[in-house]
């Protein structure tokens, strides 16, 4: 357990040299150069983690003797290499990223947090999910700035190939999603181009239209024309409303909601 409220180390194979020194067992200094292979780091919901921590924490009795906090007293400074020919993975609800590069992990004495600095790159083959759409990681860089826990800056390009049909013509296309900002609160930009070019698709330039087409095969203006059979099950109706939330945000509206017609023919979109 990394002791972070936002992440934990699940598995890892670690090799290297480490020097441990201590004036007493309560005050330990650890320094070293390590190589990590086949690791998995899970990034969890920080709000949930904090609520769990607050529930599980037991208040100390006023007359209880003060316990030695070995973790808080730990002084850690380790250089870590993530080899390109190994599997080191960071996961969240939206991402699965394979990483390689060099980082430094420190935890000063008296601190409850650990800090990571350094740059790592993403491998092809990772996944990024947005509105239940699975994009493939094409390239990217992850920058650990030395902030507490695992919440790096992202610069990632993910793509999804699809066929765009317009006026009885089929265009081999590619949706691109650029992810920037922090891992726990990324900024998303969505575009669609003809595959192998930078040419935008005709009449498919708005992010909401692109997402709607990927999920449902229609643009947002045609969502109200979907009947019950086309809208499918409850999960697909949820996806429609997710797309409409994107449209509402762009239009400055508080909400748009899709409701199938009781007759099964068409639907209404309510503001």
Coordinates of C-alpha atoms in Angstrom, one line a residue:
X1 CA 0.0 0.0 0.0
X2 CA 1.5 3.4 -1.0
X3 CA -0.4 5.2 1.8
X4 CA -1.8 7.7 -0.8
X5 CA -5.4 8.6 -0.8
X6 CA -5.6 8.5 -4.6
X7 CA -3.6 5.4 -5.6
X8 CA -2.1 2.1 -4.5
X9 CA 0.6 -0.3 -5.8
X10 CA -1.0 -3.6 -6.7
X11 CA 1.9 -5.7 -7.9
X12 CA 5.5 -5.2 -8.9
X13 CA 8.8 -7.0 -9.6
X14 CA 11.6 -4.9 -8.2
X15 CA 15.3 -5.3 -8.6
X16 CA 18.3 -3.1 -7.7
X17 CA 20.4 -1.8 -4.8
X18 CA 19.1 -0.1 -1.7
X19 CA 20.9 1.3 1.3
X20 CA 19.0 1.4 4.6
X21 CA 20.3 3.3 7.6
X22 CA 18.7 4.3 10.9
X23 CA 19.7 6.0 14.1
X24 CA 16.9 4.0 15.7
X25 CA 14.1 1.7 14.3
X26 CA 11.7 4.6 14.5
X27 CA 13.8 6.8 12.1
X28 CA 14.8 5.0 8.9
X29 CA 16.5 6.4 5.8
X30 CA 16.2 4.5 2.6
X31 CA 18.1 5.4 -0.6
X32 CA 18.7 3.4 -3.8
X33 CA 18.5 2.8 -7.5
X34 CA 15.7 0.4 -8.5
X35 CA 14.3 -1.2 -11.6
X36 CA 10.6 -2.0 -11.7
X37 CA 9.0 -4.6 -14.0
X38 CA 5.5 -6.0 -14.4
X39 CA 3.9 -3.5 -12.0
X40 CA 0.3 -2.3 -11.8
X41 CA -0.7 1.0 -10.1
X42 CA -4.4 1.6 -9.6
X43 CA -5.6 5.2 -9.3
X44 CA -8.8 5.3 -7.2
X45 CA -11.5 7.9 -6.6
X46 CA -9.9 10.4 -4.2
X47 CA -13.3 11.4 -2.7
X48 CA -14.2 7.7 -2.0
X49 CA -10.7 7.1 -0.6
X50 CA -11.1 10.0 1.8
X51 CA -14.5 8.9 3.0
X52 CA -13.2 5.3 3.6
X53 CA -10.3 6.7 5.5
X54 CA -12.5 8.9 7.7
X55 CA -14.8 6.0 8.6
X56 CA -12.0 3.6 9.4
X57 CA -10.0 6.1 11.4
X58 CA -10.4 5.6 15.2
X59 CA -10.1 8.6 17.5
X60 CA -7.2 8.4 19.9
X61 CA -7.9 8.3 23.6
X62 CA -6.8 11.3 25.6
X63 CA -4.7 9.2 28.0
X64 CA -3.3 6.8 25.4
X65 CA 0.5 6.7 25.0
X66 CA 1.8 8.3 21.8
X67 CA 2.6 5.6 19.2
X68 CA 5.6 5.8 17.0
X69 CA 4.6 6.5 13.4
X70 CA 7.3 4.5 11.5
X71 CA 5.9 5.4 8.1
X72 CA 5.7 9.2 8.8
X73 CA 9.3 9.1 10.1
X74 CA 10.6 7.3 7.0
X75 CA 13.0 9.3 4.8
X76 CA 12.9 7.8 1.3
X77 CA 14.8 8.8 -1.9
X78 CA 14.8 6.2 -4.7
X79 CA 15.6 6.5 -8.4
X80 CA 13.4 4.1 -10.4
X81 CA 13.7 2.9 -14.0
X82 CA 10.7 1.6 -15.9
X83 CA 12.3 -0.4 -18.8
X84 CA 10.6 -0.2 -22.2
X85 CA 10.7 -4.0 -22.6
X86 CA 8.6 -4.7 -19.5
X87 CA 5.0 -4.2 -18.5
X88 CA 4.5 -1.3 -16.1
X89 CA 0.8 -0.2 -16.1
X90 CA -1.1 2.6 -14.5
X91 CA -4.9 2.1 -14.3
X92 CA -7.9 4.3 -13.5
X93 CA -11.6 3.9 -14.3
X94 CA -10.9 5.6 -17.7
X95 CA -7.4 4.6 -18.6
X96 CA -5.0 1.7 -19.0
X97 CA -1.5 3.0 -19.8
X98 CA 1.7 1.2 -20.3
X99 CA 4.7 3.3 -19.2
X100 CA 8.5 3.4 -19.6
X101 CA 11.0 6.0 -18.4
X102 CA 12.8 7.2 -15.3
X103 CA 11.4 8.7 -12.2
X104 CA 12.5 9.7 -8.7
X105 CA 10.3 8.8 -5.7
X106 CA 10.9 10.7 -2.4
X107 CA 9.2 10.8 1.0
X108 CA 10.6 13.3 3.5
X109 CA 10.6 12.5 7.1
X110 CA 7.6 13.9 8.9
X111 CA 5.5 13.7 5.7
X112 CA 2.5 11.4 5.2
X113 CA 2.9 11.8 1.4
X114 CA 5.3 10.5 -1.2
X115 CA 6.4 12.6 -4.2
X116 CA 7.3 11.6 -7.8
X117 CA 9.3 13.6 -10.3
X118 CA 10.4 12.6 -13.8
X119 CA 9.0 12.0 -17.3
X120 CA 7.7 8.7 -18.7
X121 CA 6.2 7.8 -22.1
X122 CA 3.2 5.7 -23.0
X123 CA 3.3 2.6 -25.0
X124 CA 1.0 1.9 -27.9
X125 CA -1.8 -0.5 -27.1
X126 CA -3.2 1.3 -24.0
X127 CA -6.8 2.3 -23.7
X128 CA -8.7 5.4 -22.9
X129 CA -12.5 5.2 -22.4
X130 CA -14.7 8.3 -22.9
X131 CA -18.5 8.1 -22.8
X132 CA -18.1 4.3 -23.0
X133 CA -16.1 4.6 -26.2
X134 CA -12.8 2.7 -26.2
X135 CA -9.9 4.7 -27.8
X136 CA -6.5 3.2 -28.4
X137 CA -3.5 5.1 -27.1
X138 CA -1.3 6.2 -30.0
X139 CA 1.3 8.2 -28.2
X140 CA 1.8 10.3 -25.1
X141 CA 4.0 11.7 -22.3
X142 CA 3.3 11.7 -18.6
X143 CA 5.1 14.2 -16.5
X144 CA 5.4 13.8 -12.7
X145 CA 6.0 17.2 -11.3
X146 CA 6.8 16.3 -7.7
X147 CA 3.3 16.8 -6.3
X148 CA 2.0 14.4 -3.6
X149 CA 0.6 11.0 -4.7
X150 CA 0.0 9.9 -8.3
X151 CA -1.6 12.7 -10.3
X152 CA 0.7 13.5 -13.2
X153 CA 0.3 15.9 -16.1
X154 CA -0.9 14.2 -19.3
X155 CA -0.2 14.8 -22.9
X156 CA -1.8 11.8 -24.7
X157 CA -3.3 11.1 -28.1
X158 CA -5.8 8.3 -28.4
X159 CA -7.6 7.2 -31.6
X160 CA -10.5 5.2 -32.8
X161 CA -11.0 4.1 -36.4
X162 CA -14.5 4.0 -37.9
X163 CA -16.4 4.3 -41.2
X164 CA -18.2 7.5 -41.8
X165 CA -21.2 7.3 -44.1
X166 CA -22.5 10.5 -45.8
X167 CA -24.5 10.9 -49.1
X168 CA -24.1 7.2 -49.9
X169 CA -20.3 7.6 -49.6
X170 CA -18.1 5.7 -47.1
X171 CA -15.1 7.5 -45.7
X172 CA -12.5 5.6 -43.7
X173 CA -12.1 7.9 -40.7
X174 CA -10.4 8.3 -37.4
X175 CA -11.6 9.9 -34.2
X176 CA -8.9 11.5 -32.2
X177 CA -9.1 12.4 -28.5
X178 CA -6.4 14.5 -26.9
X179 CA -6.0 14.2 -23.2
X180 CA -4.2 17.0 -21.3
X181 CA -4.2 18.3 -17.8
X182 CA -4.1 16.2 -14.6
X183 CA -4.8 12.4 -14.5
X184 CA -7.5 12.9 -11.8
X185 CA -9.2 15.7 -13.8
X186 CA -8.2 15.6 -17.5
X187 CA -9.1 18.1 -20.2
X188 CA -10.6 16.4 -23.3
X189 CA -10.6 17.6 -27.0
X190 CA -12.3 15.5 -29.6
X191 CA -11.8 15.7 -33.4
X192 CA -12.5 13.5 -36.4
X193 CA -10.4 13.3 -39.6
X194 CA -10.1 11.3 -42.8
X195 CA -7.8 8.4 -41.9
X196 CA -4.1 9.1 -42.7
X197 CA -4.7 12.9 -43.2
X198 CA -5.5 16.0 -41.1
X199 CA -8.6 16.7 -43.2
X200 CA -11.8 17.2 -41.0
X201 CA -14.8 15.1 -42.0
X202 CA -17.6 16.9 -43.9
X203 CA -20.4 17.8 -41.5
X204 CA -18.8 16.0 -38.6
X205 CA -16.7 18.6 -36.7
X206 CA -18.5 19.2 -33.4
X207 CA -17.3 17.0 -30.5
X208 CA -20.9 16.1 -29.5
X209 CA -21.7 15.0 -33.1
X210 CA -18.5 12.9 -33.3
X211 CA -19.3 11.1 -30.0
X212 CA -22.9 10.6 -30.9
X213 CA -21.9 9.1 -34.2
X214 CA -19.4 6.7 -32.5
X215 CA -21.9 5.6 -29.9
X216 CA -25.1 5.5 -31.9
X217 CA -24.3 6.0 -35.6
X218 CA -26.2 9.3 -35.9
X219 CA -25.5 12.9 -35.3
X220 CA -27.0 14.8 -32.3
X221 CA -29.6 16.5 -34.5
X222 CA -31.0 13.0 -35.4
X223 CA -31.2 11.6 -31.9
X224 CA -34.9 12.5 -31.6
X225 CA -35.6 10.4 -34.7
X226 CA -34.4 7.2 -33.0
X227 CA -37.3 4.8 -32.3
X228 CA -37.3 2.3 -29.5
X229 CA -35.7 -0.5 -31.6
X230 CA -32.9 1.8 -32.6
X231 CA -32.3 3.2 -29.1
X232 CA -31.9 -0.3 -27.9
X233 CA -31.7 -1.3 -24.2
X234 CA -31.3 0.9 -21.1
X235 CA -27.5 1.1 -21.5
X236 CA -27.8 2.7 -24.9
X237 CA -30.4 5.2 -23.7
X238 CA -27.9 6.1 -20.9
X239 CA -25.3 6.6 -23.7
X240 CA -27.7 8.9 -25.6
X241 CA -28.2 11.1 -22.5
X242 CA -24.4 11.2 -21.9
X243 CA -24.0 12.6 -25.4
X244 CA -26.8 15.1 -24.8
X245 CA -25.0 16.2 -21.6
X246 CA -22.0 17.1 -23.8
X247 CA -24.4 19.1 -26.1
X248 CA -26.0 20.9 -23.1
X249 CA -22.6 21.9 -21.7
X250 CA -21.6 23.4 -25.1
X251 CA -24.9 25.3 -25.4
X252 CA -24.8 26.5 -21.8
X253 CA -27.9 24.5 -20.8
X254 CA -28.3 22.8 -17.5
X255 CA -29.7 19.6 -19.0
X256 CA -31.0 17.8 -22.1
X257 CA -32.9 14.5 -21.6
X258 CA -33.8 11.8 -24.2
X259 CA -37.2 10.1 -23.6
X260 CA -38.4 7.3 -26.1
X261 CA -42.0 7.7 -27.3
X262 CA -44.5 5.4 -25.6
X263 CA -45.6 4.3 -29.1
X264 CA -42.1 3.2 -30.0
X265 CA -42.0 5.7 -32.8
X266 CA -39.4 8.5 -32.4
X267 CA -38.6 10.2 -29.1
X268 CA -38.5 13.6 -27.5
X269 CA -35.5 15.6 -26.2
X270 CA -36.5 17.8 -23.3
X271 CA -34.5 20.9 -22.0

